[in-house]
């Protein structure tokens, strides 16, 4: 088993924290975009169904 110098171990732990933060931020951003797309699709479908029925304002 190889042993790393203490400063490399601390650096690896710090980098893992940054990596976890980056992954969490990317996941949050992706989910936000997905929810916005779903919301816009629902609004568009509702508009189209209203227009089809002839209830357009």
mmCIF file of C-alpha atoms in Angstrom:
data_model
loop_
_atom_site.group_PDB
_atom_site.id
_atom_site.type_symbol
_atom_site.label_atom_id
_atom_site.label_comp_id
_atom_site.label_asym_id
_atom_site.label_seq_id
_atom_site.Cartn_x
_atom_site.Cartn_y
_atom_site.Cartn_z
ATOM 1 C CA UNK A 1 0.000 0.000 0.000
ATOM 2 C CA UNK A 2 1.354 3.393 -0.913
ATOM 3 C CA UNK A 3 1.262 6.177 1.597
ATOM 4 C CA UNK A 4 0.764 9.716 0.445
ATOM 5 C CA UNK A 5 2.311 12.762 2.092
ATOM 6 C CA UNK A 6 -0.137 14.555 4.412
ATOM 7 C CA UNK A 7 -0.521 17.596 2.159
ATOM 8 C CA UNK A 8 -1.637 15.381 -0.758
ATOM 9 C CA UNK A 9 -4.222 13.657 1.428
ATOM 10 C CA UNK A 10 -5.622 17.020 2.509
ATOM 11 C CA UNK A 11 -5.631 18.212 -1.087
ATOM 12 C CA UNK A 12 -7.510 15.082 -2.193
ATOM 13 C CA UNK A 13 -10.129 15.598 0.522
ATOM 14 C CA UNK A 14 -10.523 19.243 -0.480
ATOM 15 C CA UNK A 15 -10.859 18.316 -4.162
ATOM 16 C CA UNK A 16 -13.477 15.686 -3.339
ATOM 17 C CA UNK A 17 -15.489 18.327 -1.527
ATOM 18 C CA UNK A 18 -15.293 20.627 -4.527
ATOM 19 C CA UNK A 19 -16.219 17.744 -6.827
ATOM 20 C CA UNK A 20 -19.264 16.910 -4.689
ATOM 21 C CA UNK A 21 -20.302 20.573 -4.695
ATOM 22 C CA UNK A 22 -19.937 20.774 -8.477
ATOM 23 C CA UNK A 23 -21.987 17.602 -8.978
ATOM 24 C CA UNK A 24 -24.698 18.851 -6.618
ATOM 25 C CA UNK A 25 -24.833 22.217 -8.414
ATOM 26 C CA UNK A 26 -25.027 20.579 -11.834
ATOM 27 C CA UNK A 27 -27.787 18.246 -10.650
ATOM 28 C CA UNK A 28 -29.764 21.137 -9.182
ATOM 29 C CA UNK A 29 -29.404 23.149 -12.392
ATOM 30 C CA UNK A 30 -30.419 20.199 -14.578
ATOM 31 C CA UNK A 31 -33.505 19.471 -12.478
ATOM 32 C CA UNK A 32 -34.498 23.137 -12.562
ATOM 33 C CA UNK A 33 -34.270 23.207 -16.345
ATOM 34 C CA UNK A 34 -36.280 19.965 -16.627
ATOM 35 C CA UNK A 35 -39.038 21.339 -14.404
ATOM 36 C CA UNK A 36 -39.178 24.573 -16.415
ATOM 37 C CA UNK A 37 -39.461 22.616 -19.679
ATOM 38 C CA UNK A 38 -42.247 20.441 -18.242
ATOM 39 C CA UNK A 39 -44.104 23.517 -16.987
ATOM 40 C CA UNK A 40 -43.850 25.240 -20.367
ATOM 41 C CA UNK A 41 -45.026 22.082 -22.155
ATOM 42 C CA UNK A 42 -48.065 21.855 -19.869
ATOM 43 C CA UNK A 43 -48.918 25.503 -20.494
ATOM 44 C CA UNK A 44 -48.588 25.028 -24.257
ATOM 45 C CA UNK A 45 -50.830 21.957 -24.210
ATOM 46 C CA UNK A 46 -53.432 23.768 -22.121
ATOM 47 C CA UNK A 47 -53.362 26.673 -24.584
ATOM 48 C CA UNK A 48 -53.741 24.338 -27.554
ATOM 49 C CA UNK A 49 -56.661 22.489 -25.986
ATOM 50 C CA UNK A 50 -58.405 25.780 -25.171
ATOM 51 C CA UNK A 51 -57.812 27.006 -28.703
ATOM 52 C CA UNK A 52 -59.151 23.753 -30.138
ATOM 53 C CA UNK A 53 -62.360 24.091 -28.113
ATOM 54 C CA UNK A 54 -62.780 27.679 -29.221
ATOM 55 C CA UNK A 55 -62.405 29.190 -25.756
ATOM 56 C CA UNK A 56 -59.432 31.339 -26.674
ATOM 57 C CA UNK A 57 -59.598 34.717 -24.907
#
